[in-house]
């Protein structure tokens, strides 16, 4: 369970009662029907689907600066072809790509502050796509070579 | 009388649950007050209301479902590119012959920064600062248009160097992938300009920020797809 999931549960469970009591109540409510539970426990002053307020503009600027720096490093690394092993370049570039991907998704697309259901949808798509196509590539790569 | 494992009476809890469902909190006006289910539906028709049947905004949920499926859509084209990349026996230019990494890096950076202006536009409309909202929204559309301009220039250069969509497998997979991404960006620009026009006509208020957020989700998605394309297609060793 992630920190966000825990926070979600705490927000949704309300502030009364001990943590075990709230946890038990939360699980019982979920057992009765997740949809009805969420509909009756929306946090005030937030849009449906949000569990925390969005970041402030300065935080967005900081994230953009980090993205810019990572992009600059990416381009620099791509010019090191021949100086360092290709395997290391591929690893570094893919790692930086994943970092940028998740920075945009979590901060700019608000997956950090929205209900986990959105994150789950997106993770299913963004994980399923590479897995599916890696299988296809592994299968067809051999086929096309013959 | 049936009882649940924790000792609660099933019939009573069922009644409580139905009451909770009927007293769905509506976010219309941000008051958070409880209203009967029928009234909640009426309130949802009011300007700025967020229609929901699941506790999360329907339109936002639909957009995330679309984006999730679009991951698979783009994944198919990226996989096709990787599959055909570097195949022996291809005639015509190869990636190393046509790519202009410094130029593409600049256009990629512009698209990346358009995500920043997009969230700043959303933050502005959410606090009711319509002037800044329009400025940031137009900046986002202009960044997107600059990116498209760069892509048209790049395509023209590739064609001049002898690479067309039907030249070889690299040309086919490259133009299809980046062309479809460019089409997504174009749709995003039209969407942003329509929101800007609505705002100019005072038909987009603070209560409609969810519409801006959904357009923003689409725009950021287009950006993260380009993050992947830029690395996998342009930067990885040939």
mmCIF file of C-alpha atoms in Angstrom:
data_model
loop_
_atom_site.group_PDB
_atom_site.id
_atom_site.type_symbol
_atom_site.label_atom_id
_atom_site.label_comp_id
_atom_site.label_asym_id
_atom_site.label_seq_id
_atom_site.Cartn_x
_atom_site.Cartn_y
_atom_site.Cartn_z
ATOM 1 C CA UNK A 1 0.000 0.000 0.000
ATOM 2 C CA UNK A 2 1.358 3.388 -0.971
ATOM 3 C CA UNK A 3 1.413 6.525 1.148
ATOM 4 C CA UNK A 4 -1.229 8.064 -1.064
ATOM 5 C CA UNK A 5 -3.522 5.089 -0.615
ATOM 6 C CA UNK A 6 -3.124 5.395 3.137
ATOM 7 C CA UNK A 7 -3.825 9.109 3.009
ATOM 8 C CA UNK A 8 -6.869 8.468 0.851
ATOM 9 C CA UNK A 9 -8.218 6.063 3.389
ATOM 10 C CA UNK A 10 -7.560 8.457 6.240
ATOM 11 C CA UNK A 11 -9.264 11.325 4.463
ATOM 12 C CA UNK A 12 -12.194 9.193 3.450
ATOM 13 C CA UNK A 13 -12.563 7.621 6.874
ATOM 14 C CA UNK A 14 -12.913 10.982 8.585
ATOM 15 C CA UNK A 15 -11.200 12.198 11.738
ATOM 16 C CA UNK A 16 -13.242 10.464 14.406
ATOM 17 C CA UNK A 17 -12.319 7.192 16.089
ATOM 18 C CA UNK A 18 -9.005 5.422 16.483
ATOM 19 C CA UNK A 19 -7.008 4.341 13.448
ATOM 20 C CA UNK A 20 -7.946 0.624 13.797
ATOM 21 C CA UNK A 21 -11.625 1.582 14.208
ATOM 22 C CA UNK A 22 -11.512 3.854 11.194
ATOM 23 C CA UNK A 23 -9.715 1.175 9.202
ATOM 24 C CA UNK A 24 -12.300 -1.433 10.150
ATOM 25 C CA UNK A 25 -15.143 0.940 9.297
ATOM 26 C CA UNK A 26 -13.512 1.815 6.006
ATOM 27 C CA UNK A 27 -13.119 -1.818 5.010
ATOM 28 C CA UNK A 28 -16.683 -2.599 6.007
ATOM 29 C CA UNK A 29 -17.936 0.327 3.951
ATOM 30 C CA UNK A 30 -15.899 -0.827 0.992
ATOM 31 C CA UNK A 31 -17.385 -4.273 1.411
ATOM 32 C CA UNK A 32 -20.849 -2.748 1.139
ATOM 33 C CA UNK A 33 -20.067 -0.984 -2.086
ATOM 34 C CA UNK A 34 -17.082 1.106 -3.054
ATOM 35 C CA UNK A 35 -19.164 3.366 -5.294
ATOM 36 C CA UNK A 36 -21.736 4.247 -2.651
ATOM 37 C CA UNK A 37 -18.979 4.773 -0.101
ATOM 38 C CA UNK A 38 -17.025 7.185 -2.255
ATOM 39 C CA UNK A 39 -20.167 9.082 -3.209
ATOM 40 C CA UNK A 40 -21.004 9.679 0.436
ATOM 41 C CA UNK A 41 -17.478 10.611 1.552
ATOM 42 C CA UNK A 42 -16.352 13.242 -0.944
ATOM 43 C CA UNK A 43 -14.008 15.763 0.654
ATOM 44 C CA UNK A 44 -15.345 19.337 0.712
ATOM 45 C CA UNK A 45 -13.849 22.055 -1.547
ATOM 46 C CA UNK A 46 -12.329 19.513 -3.916
ATOM 47 C CA UNK A 47 -13.538 18.351 -7.307
ATOM 48 C CA UNK A 48 -14.936 14.831 -7.531
ATOM 49 C CA UNK A 49 -11.986 12.489 -7.861
ATOM 50 C CA UNK A 50 -9.490 14.640 -5.954
ATOM 51 C CA UNK A 51 -8.144 13.713 -2.550
ATOM 52 C CA UNK A 52 -5.742 16.643 -2.110
ATOM 53 C CA UNK A 53 -5.483 20.153 -3.487
ATOM 54 C CA UNK A 54 -3.397 20.614 -6.632
ATOM 55 C CA UNK A 55 0.198 21.875 -6.276
ATOM 56 C CA UNK A 56 0.814 25.625 -6.404
ATOM 57 C CA UNK A 57 2.268 27.267 -9.549
ATOM 58 C CA UNK A 58 5.794 27.473 -8.137
ATOM 59 C CA UNK A 59 5.881 23.734 -7.622
ATOM 60 C CA UNK A 60 4.919 23.322 -11.286
ATOM 61 C CA UNK A 61 7.807 25.603 -12.270
ATOM 62 C CA UNK A 62 10.255 23.559 -10.182
ATOM 63 C CA UNK A 63 9.056 20.346 -11.859
ATOM 64 C CA UNK A 64 9.471 21.989 -15.284
ATOM 65 C CA UNK A 65 13.044 22.998 -14.413
ATOM 66 C CA UNK A 66 13.803 19.410 -13.358
ATOM 67 C CA UNK A 67 12.311 18.165 -16.650
ATOM 68 C CA UNK A 68 14.448 20.629 -18.612
ATOM 69 C CA UNK A 69 17.615 19.531 -16.802
ATOM 70 C CA UNK A 70 16.858 15.842 -17.409
ATOM 71 C CA UNK A 71 16.229 16.579 -21.106
ATOM 72 C CA UNK A 72 19.569 18.391 -21.366
ATOM 73 C CA UNK A 73 21.358 15.436 -19.746
ATOM 74 C CA UNK A 74 19.523 13.041 -22.087
ATOM 75 C CA UNK A 75 20.750 14.906 -25.160
ATOM 76 C CA UNK A 76 24.286 15.081 -23.758
ATOM 77 C CA UNK A 77 24.289 11.329 -23.096
ATOM 78 C CA UNK A 78 23.064 10.616 -26.637
ATOM 79 C CA UNK A 79 26.174 12.398 -27.975
ATOM 80 C CA UNK A 80 28.442 10.056 -25.992
ATOM 81 C CA UNK A 81 27.797 7.250 -28.468
ATOM 82 C CA UNK A 82 31.164 5.598 -29.076
ATOM 83 C CA UNK A 83 32.708 7.015 -25.902
ATOM 84 C CA UNK A 84 30.773 4.850 -23.472
ATOM 85 C CA UNK A 85 29.185 1.424 -24.048
ATOM 86 C CA UNK A 86 25.881 1.440 -25.951
ATOM 87 C CA UNK A 87 24.286 -0.653 -23.220
ATOM 88 C CA UNK A 88 25.013 2.070 -20.661
ATOM 89 C CA UNK A 89 23.648 4.775 -22.969
ATOM 90 C CA UNK A 90 20.436 2.794 -23.518
ATOM 91 C CA UNK A 91 20.031 2.206 -19.781
ATOM 92 C CA UNK A 92 20.618 5.872 -18.904
ATOM 93 C CA UNK A 93 18.323 7.177 -21.636
ATOM 94 C CA UNK A 94 15.492 4.788 -20.739
ATOM 95 C CA UNK A 95 15.849 5.619 -17.025
ATOM 96 C CA UNK A 96 15.651 9.353 -17.730
ATOM 97 C CA UNK A 97 12.700 8.820 -20.082
ATOM 98 C CA UNK A 98 10.807 6.949 -17.351
ATOM 99 C CA UNK A 99 11.630 9.710 -14.828
ATOM 100 C CA UNK A 100 10.273 12.402 -17.150
ATOM 101 C CA UNK A 101 7.204 10.301 -17.949
ATOM 102 C CA UNK A 102 6.286 9.857 -14.301
ATOM 103 C CA UNK A 103 7.111 13.462 -13.350
ATOM 104 C CA UNK A 104 4.629 14.752 -15.931
ATOM 105 C CA UNK A 105 2.014 12.117 -15.092
ATOM 106 C CA UNK A 106 2.216 12.568 -11.324
ATOM 107 C CA UNK A 107 2.601 16.368 -11.105
ATOM 108 C CA UNK A 108 1.118 17.909 -14.250
ATOM 109 C CA UNK A 109 -1.597 15.260 -14.700
ATOM 110 C CA UNK A 110 -2.238 15.304 -10.937
ATOM 111 C CA UNK A 111 -2.020 11.570 -10.359
ATOM 112 C CA UNK A 112 -0.396 12.408 -7.005
ATOM 113 C CA UNK A 113 -3.425 14.313 -5.820
ATOM 114 C CA UNK A 114 -6.303 12.505 -7.516
ATOM 115 C CA UNK A 115 -8.054 9.359 -6.393
ATOM 116 C CA UNK A 116 -6.066 6.160 -6.984
ATOM 117 C CA UNK A 117 -8.616 4.913 -9.512
ATOM 118 C CA UNK A 118 -7.192 7.263 -12.160
ATOM 119 C CA UNK A 119 -3.661 6.117 -11.399
ATOM 120 C CA UNK A 120 -4.714 2.500 -11.736
ATOM 121 C CA UNK A 121 -6.317 3.082 -15.121
ATOM 122 C CA UNK A 122 -3.223 4.829 -16.387
ATOM 123 C CA UNK A 123 -0.787 2.311 -14.943
ATOM 124 C CA UNK A 124 -2.738 -0.506 -16.576
ATOM 125 C CA UNK A 125 -2.412 1.238 -19.949
ATOM 126 C CA UNK A 126 1.174 2.398 -19.585
ATOM 127 C CA UNK A 127 2.427 -0.945 -18.233
ATOM 128 C CA UNK A 128 0.249 -3.148 -20.438
ATOM 129 C CA UNK A 129 1.397 -1.417 -23.630
ATOM 130 C CA UNK A 130 5.164 -2.058 -23.206
ATOM 131 C CA UNK A 131 4.581 -5.591 -21.907
ATOM 132 C CA UNK A 132 2.234 -6.449 -24.768
ATOM 133 C CA UNK A 133 4.490 -5.018 -27.439
ATOM 134 C CA UNK A 134 7.656 -6.491 -25.948
ATOM 135 C CA UNK A 135 5.982 -9.873 -26.348
ATOM 136 C CA UNK A 136 5.044 -8.962 -29.932
ATOM 137 C CA UNK A 137 8.576 -7.717 -30.663
ATOM 138 C CA UNK A 138 10.140 -10.821 -29.166
ATOM 139 C CA UNK A 139 7.835 -13.009 -31.220
ATOM 140 C CA UNK A 140 7.944 -11.196 -34.546
ATOM 141 C CA UNK A 141 11.611 -10.249 -34.422
ATOM 142 C CA UNK A 142 12.550 -13.881 -34.874
ATOM 143 C CA UNK A 143 9.815 -14.484 -37.436
ATOM 144 C CA UNK A 144 10.839 -11.551 -39.637
ATOM 145 C CA UNK A 145 14.493 -12.559 -39.602
ATOM 146 C CA UNK A 146 13.673 -15.886 -41.274
ATOM 147 C CA UNK B 1 -32.034 -11.461 11.417
ATOM 148 C CA UNK B 2 -28.839 -11.710 9.381
ATOM 149 C CA UNK B 3 -25.784 -10.082 10.975
ATOM 150 C CA UNK B 4 -22.408 -9.208 9.498
ATOM 151 C CA UNK B 5 -19.165 -10.646 10.936
ATOM 152 C CA UNK B 6 -18.493 -7.446 12.877
ATOM 153 C CA UNK B 7 -21.881 -7.701 14.627
ATOM 154 C CA UNK B 8 -23.711 -5.021 12.681
ATOM 155 C CA UNK B 9 -27.231 -5.745 11.560
ATOM 156 C CA UNK B 10 -27.353 -6.286 7.801
ATOM 157 C CA UNK B 11 -30.825 -4.806 7.254
ATOM 158 C CA UNK B 12 -30.029 -1.638 9.227
ATOM 159 C CA UNK B 13 -26.706 -1.155 7.468
ATOM 160 C CA UNK B 14 -28.358 -1.682 4.098
ATOM 161 C CA UNK B 15 -30.865 1.081 4.925
ATOM 162 C CA UNK B 16 -28.009 3.367 6.027
ATOM 163 C CA UNK B 17 -26.179 2.664 2.808
ATOM 164 C CA UNK B 18 -29.207 3.542 0.665
ATOM 165 C CA UNK B 19 -29.615 6.771 2.625
ATOM 166 C CA UNK B 20 -25.957 7.598 2.020
ATOM 167 C CA UNK B 21 -26.364 7.021 -1.703
ATOM 168 C CA UNK B 22 -29.477 9.181 -1.855
ATOM 169 C CA UNK B 23 -27.715 11.939 0.064
ATOM 170 C CA UNK B 24 -24.932 12.255 -2.482
ATOM 171 C CA UNK B 25 -22.887 15.391 -1.807
ATOM 172 C CA UNK B 26 -22.922 17.672 -4.808
ATOM 173 C CA UNK B 27 -19.941 19.808 -5.632
ATOM 174 C CA UNK B 28 -22.089 22.375 -7.397
ATOM 175 C CA UNK B 29 -20.957 25.660 -6.008
ATOM 176 C CA UNK B 30 -18.439 23.868 -3.850
ATOM 177 C CA UNK B 31 -20.773 23.930 -0.845
ATOM 178 C CA UNK B 32 -20.535 20.228 -0.118
ATOM 179 C CA UNK B 33 -24.106 20.265 1.262
ATOM 180 C CA UNK B 34 -26.179 17.109 1.187
ATOM 181 C CA UNK B 35 -29.107 17.003 -1.184
ATOM 182 C CA UNK B 36 -31.550 14.269 -2.220
ATOM 183 C CA UNK B 37 -30.424 12.153 -5.183
ATOM 184 C CA UNK B 38 -32.982 13.694 -7.560
ATOM 185 C CA UNK B 39 -31.911 17.182 -6.624
ATOM 186 C CA UNK B 40 -28.280 16.203 -7.112
ATOM 187 C CA UNK B 41 -29.113 15.290 -10.692
ATOM 188 C CA UNK B 42 -30.801 18.659 -11.193
ATOM 189 C CA UNK B 43 -27.823 20.452 -9.671
ATOM 190 C CA UNK B 44 -25.509 18.602 -12.028
ATOM 191 C CA UNK B 45 -27.199 20.392 -14.895
ATOM 192 C CA UNK B 46 -26.237 23.748 -13.398
ATOM 193 C CA UNK B 47 -23.211 25.597 -14.757
ATOM 194 C CA UNK B 48 -20.004 24.419 -13.142
ATOM 195 C CA UNK B 49 -21.512 21.236 -11.785
ATOM 196 C CA UNK B 50 -19.536 17.996 -12.070
ATOM 197 C CA UNK B 51 -21.665 15.097 -13.232
ATOM 198 C CA UNK B 52 -20.789 11.943 -11.373
ATOM 199 C CA UNK B 53 -22.266 8.524 -10.803
ATOM 200 C CA UNK B 54 -19.209 6.973 -9.197
ATOM 201 C CA UNK B 55 -17.824 9.667 -6.891
ATOM 202 C CA UNK B 56 -15.324 10.757 -9.548
ATOM 203 C CA UNK B 57 -16.194 13.141 -12.362
ATOM 204 C CA UNK B 58 -17.596 11.177 -15.311
ATOM 205 C CA UNK B 59 -15.813 13.254 -17.961
ATOM 206 C CA UNK B 60 -12.467 12.964 -16.165
ATOM 207 C CA UNK B 61 -12.892 9.226 -15.754
ATOM 208 C CA UNK B 62 -13.739 8.928 -19.452
ATOM 209 C CA UNK B 63 -10.628 10.903 -20.405
ATOM 210 C CA UNK B 64 -8.390 8.656 -18.300
ATOM 211 C CA UNK B 65 -9.959 5.576 -19.906
ATOM 212 C CA UNK B 66 -9.300 7.096 -23.321
ATOM 213 C CA UNK B 67 -5.692 7.904 -22.408
ATOM 214 C CA UNK B 68 -5.185 4.397 -21.103
ATOM 215 C CA UNK B 69 -6.364 2.968 -24.434
ATOM 216 C CA UNK B 70 -4.305 5.550 -26.341
ATOM 217 C CA UNK B 71 -1.187 4.164 -24.602
ATOM 218 C CA UNK B 72 -1.856 0.893 -26.424
ATOM 219 C CA UNK B 73 -2.540 2.761 -29.667
ATOM 220 C CA UNK B 74 0.808 4.553 -29.617
ATOM 221 C CA UNK B 75 2.514 1.453 -28.257
ATOM 222 C CA UNK B 76 1.545 -0.381 -31.459
ATOM 223 C CA UNK B 77 3.238 2.204 -33.670
ATOM 224 C CA UNK B 78 6.353 2.475 -31.485
ATOM 225 C CA UNK B 79 6.664 -1.319 -31.482
ATOM 226 C CA UNK B 80 6.269 -1.369 -35.264
ATOM 227 C CA UNK B 81 9.034 1.233 -35.611
ATOM 228 C CA UNK B 82 11.345 -0.769 -33.350
ATOM 229 C CA UNK B 83 10.538 -3.946 -35.233
ATOM 230 C CA UNK B 84 11.473 -2.488 -38.608
ATOM 231 C CA UNK B 85 14.333 -0.324 -37.363
ATOM 232 C CA UNK B 86 17.716 -1.296 -38.752
ATOM 233 C CA UNK B 87 16.434 -4.058 -41.021
ATOM 234 C CA UNK B 88 19.066 -5.035 -43.538
ATOM 235 C CA UNK B 89 18.444 -4.672 -47.232
ATOM 236 C CA UNK B 90 16.477 -1.433 -46.974
ATOM 237 C CA UNK B 91 16.941 1.055 -49.741
ATOM 238 C CA UNK B 92 16.939 4.798 -49.149
ATOM 239 C CA UNK B 93 18.121 6.910 -46.208
ATOM 240 C CA UNK B 94 18.618 5.436 -42.770
ATOM 241 C CA UNK B 95 17.862 7.253 -39.473
ATOM 242 C CA UNK B 96 21.461 8.483 -39.056
ATOM 243 C CA UNK B 97 21.316 10.024 -42.547
ATOM 244 C CA UNK B 98 18.306 12.237 -41.901
ATOM 245 C CA UNK B 99 17.950 12.958 -38.167
ATOM 246 C CA UNK B 100 18.805 16.459 -36.982
ATOM 247 C CA UNK B 101 19.054 15.908 -33.222
ATOM 248 C CA UNK B 102 19.772 19.543 -32.203
ATOM 249 C CA UNK B 103 16.713 20.768 -34.093
ATOM 250 C CA UNK B 104 14.414 18.028 -32.756
ATOM 251 C CA UNK B 105 15.766 18.655 -29.237
ATOM 252 C CA UNK B 106 14.634 22.273 -29.418
ATOM 253 C CA UNK B 107 11.116 21.386 -30.630
ATOM 254 C CA UNK B 108 10.911 18.638 -27.969
ATOM 255 C CA UNK B 109 11.889 21.148 -25.299
ATOM 256 C CA UNK B 110 9.185 23.543 -26.531
ATOM 257 C CA UNK B 111 6.540 20.804 -26.305
ATOM 258 C CA UNK B 112 7.778 19.878 -22.817
ATOM 259 C CA UNK B 113 7.468 23.480 -21.650
ATOM 260 C CA UNK B 114 3.955 23.675 -23.110
ATOM 261 C CA UNK B 115 2.948 21.250 -20.348
ATOM 262 C CA UNK B 116 4.092 23.841 -17.816
ATOM 263 C CA UNK B 117 2.038 26.625 -19.424
ATOM 264 C CA UNK B 118 -0.948 24.241 -19.550
ATOM 265 C CA UNK B 119 -0.910 23.558 -15.792
ATOM 266 C CA UNK B 120 -0.369 27.258 -15.121
ATOM 267 C CA UNK B 121 -3.487 27.961 -17.223
ATOM 268 C CA UNK B 122 -5.431 25.421 -15.163
ATOM 269 C CA UNK B 123 -4.169 26.894 -11.890
ATOM 270 C CA UNK B 124 -5.188 30.371 -13.109
ATOM 271 C CA UNK B 125 -8.752 29.391 -14.046
ATOM 272 C CA UNK B 126 -9.153 27.489 -10.783
ATOM 273 C CA UNK B 127 -8.432 30.668 -8.815
ATOM 274 C CA UNK B 128 -10.603 32.778 -11.157
ATOM 275 C CA UNK B 129 -7.744 34.682 -12.793
ATOM 276 C CA UNK B 130 -9.156 34.672 -16.324
ATOM 277 C CA UNK B 131 -6.620 37.078 -17.831
ATOM 278 C CA UNK B 132 -3.657 34.863 -16.895
ATOM 279 C CA UNK B 133 -5.660 31.790 -17.859
ATOM 280 C CA UNK B 134 -6.044 33.100 -21.405
ATOM 281 C CA UNK B 135 -2.372 34.128 -21.585
ATOM 282 C CA UNK B 136 -1.109 30.694 -20.488
ATOM 283 C CA UNK B 137 -3.636 28.869 -22.652
ATOM 284 C CA UNK B 138 -2.613 30.838 -25.742
ATOM 285 C CA UNK B 139 1.062 30.279 -24.888
ATOM 286 C CA UNK B 140 0.374 26.535 -24.759
ATOM 287 C CA UNK B 141 -1.355 26.618 -28.154
ATOM 288 C CA UNK B 142 1.505 28.662 -29.622
ATOM 289 C CA UNK B 143 4.116 26.236 -28.244
ATOM 290 C CA UNK B 144 2.107 23.395 -29.770
ATOM 291 C CA UNK B 145 1.919 25.240 -33.095
ATOM 292 C CA UNK B 146 5.683 25.808 -32.979
ATOM 293 C CA UNK B 147 6.205 22.107 -32.426
ATOM 294 C CA UNK B 148 3.965 21.304 -35.408
ATOM 295 C CA UNK B 149 5.858 23.859 -37.497
ATOM 296 C CA UNK B 150 9.111 22.136 -36.555
ATOM 297 C CA UNK B 151 7.652 18.775 -37.485
ATOM 298 C CA UNK B 152 6.544 20.070 -40.904
ATOM 299 C CA UNK B 153 10.048 21.467 -41.455
ATOM 300 C CA UNK B 154 11.569 18.138 -40.415
ATOM 301 C CA UNK B 155 9.284 16.157 -42.730
ATOM 302 C CA UNK B 156 10.145 18.504 -45.607
ATOM 303 C CA UNK B 157 13.854 18.059 -44.955
ATOM 304 C CA UNK B 158 13.498 14.271 -44.835
ATOM 305 C CA UNK B 159 11.604 14.296 -48.127
ATOM 306 C CA UNK B 160 14.307 16.475 -49.672
ATOM 307 C CA UNK B 161 16.891 13.892 -48.549
ATOM 308 C CA UNK B 162 14.930 11.157 -50.311
ATOM 309 C CA UNK B 163 12.952 9.683 -47.414
ATOM 310 C CA UNK B 164 9.211 9.361 -48.047
ATOM 311 C CA UNK B 165 6.501 7.307 -46.406
ATOM 312 C CA UNK B 166 6.898 4.632 -49.116
ATOM 313 C CA UNK B 167 10.709 4.699 -49.457
ATOM 314 C CA UNK B 168 11.445 1.922 -46.960
ATOM 315 C CA UNK B 169 10.214 0.388 -43.698
ATOM 316 C CA UNK B 170 11.976 3.067 -41.660
ATOM 317 C CA UNK B 171 10.199 5.830 -43.629
ATOM 318 C CA UNK B 172 6.785 4.161 -43.322
ATOM 319 C CA UNK B 173 6.999 3.495 -39.601
ATOM 320 C CA UNK B 174 8.614 6.876 -38.813
ATOM 321 C CA UNK B 175 6.140 9.041 -40.746
ATOM 322 C CA UNK B 176 3.100 7.102 -39.506
ATOM 323 C CA UNK B 177 4.183 7.278 -35.841
ATOM 324 C CA UNK B 178 5.258 10.920 -35.753
ATOM 325 C CA UNK B 179 2.415 11.933 -38.094
ATOM 326 C CA UNK B 180 -0.209 10.420 -35.791
ATOM 327 C CA UNK B 181 1.417 12.138 -32.830
ATOM 328 C CA UNK B 182 1.379 15.431 -34.742
ATOM 329 C CA UNK B 183 -2.318 14.914 -35.476
ATOM 330 C CA UNK B 184 -2.908 14.491 -31.743
ATOM 331 C CA UNK B 185 -1.069 17.782 -31.125
ATOM 332 C CA UNK B 186 -3.192 19.510 -33.795
ATOM 333 C CA UNK B 187 -6.397 18.269 -32.142
ATOM 334 C CA UNK B 188 -5.047 19.575 -28.829
ATOM 335 C CA UNK B 189 -4.345 23.002 -30.324
ATOM 336 C CA UNK B 190 -7.904 23.231 -31.718
ATOM 337 C CA UNK B 191 -9.241 22.208 -28.303
ATOM 338 C CA UNK B 192 -7.146 24.857 -26.503
ATOM 339 C CA UNK B 193 -8.173 27.588 -28.929
ATOM 340 C CA UNK B 194 -11.840 26.664 -28.492
ATOM 341 C CA UNK B 195 -11.438 26.977 -24.698
ATOM 342 C CA UNK B 196 -9.685 30.322 -25.201
ATOM 343 C CA UNK B 197 -12.552 31.514 -27.418
ATOM 344 C CA UNK B 198 -15.123 30.442 -24.829
ATOM 345 C CA UNK B 199 -13.212 32.362 -22.185
ATOM 346 C CA UNK B 200 -13.063 35.462 -24.393
ATOM 347 C CA UNK B 201 -16.857 35.280 -24.682
ATOM 348 C CA UNK B 202 -17.135 34.914 -20.863
ATOM 349 C CA UNK B 203 -18.614 31.459 -21.345
ATOM 350 C CA UNK B 204 -15.938 29.677 -19.300
ATOM 351 C CA UNK B 205 -15.941 30.340 -15.578
ATOM 352 C CA UNK B 206 -14.041 29.147 -12.519
ATOM 353 C CA UNK B 207 -16.722 26.488 -12.062
ATOM 354 C CA UNK B 208 -15.888 25.052 -15.482
ATOM 355 C CA UNK B 209 -12.255 24.361 -14.560
ATOM 356 C CA UNK B 210 -12.858 20.650 -14.976
ATOM 357 C CA UNK B 211 -13.210 21.218 -18.735
ATOM 358 C CA UNK B 212 -9.800 22.869 -18.745
ATOM 359 C CA UNK B 213 -8.354 20.059 -16.629
ATOM 360 C CA UNK B 214 -9.615 17.424 -19.080
ATOM 361 C CA UNK B 215 -8.108 19.305 -22.027
ATOM 362 C CA UNK B 216 -4.922 19.552 -19.948
ATOM 363 C CA UNK B 217 -4.869 15.786 -19.357
ATOM 364 C CA UNK B 218 -5.019 15.248 -23.101
ATOM 365 C CA UNK B 219 -2.263 17.805 -23.692
ATOM 366 C CA UNK B 220 0.046 16.310 -21.061
ATOM 367 C CA UNK B 221 -0.556 12.864 -22.495
ATOM 368 C CA UNK B 222 0.533 14.076 -25.923
ATOM 369 C CA UNK B 223 3.631 15.448 -24.198
ATOM 370 C CA UNK B 224 4.529 12.207 -22.420
ATOM 371 C CA UNK B 225 4.042 10.239 -25.624
ATOM 372 C CA UNK B 226 6.576 12.567 -27.234
ATOM 373 C CA UNK B 227 8.930 12.027 -24.273
ATOM 374 C CA UNK B 228 8.902 8.333 -25.191
ATOM 375 C CA UNK B 229 9.132 8.934 -28.962
ATOM 376 C CA UNK B 230 12.003 11.405 -28.596
ATOM 377 C CA UNK B 231 14.070 8.974 -26.552
ATOM 378 C CA UNK B 232 13.221 5.736 -28.352
ATOM 379 C CA UNK B 233 13.147 7.037 -31.943
ATOM 380 C CA UNK B 234 15.725 9.816 -31.927
ATOM 381 C CA UNK B 235 18.186 9.381 -29.050
ATOM 382 C CA UNK B 236 18.785 5.656 -28.603
ATOM 383 C CA UNK B 237 21.950 4.452 -30.379
ATOM 384 C CA UNK B 238 21.222 3.600 -34.023
#
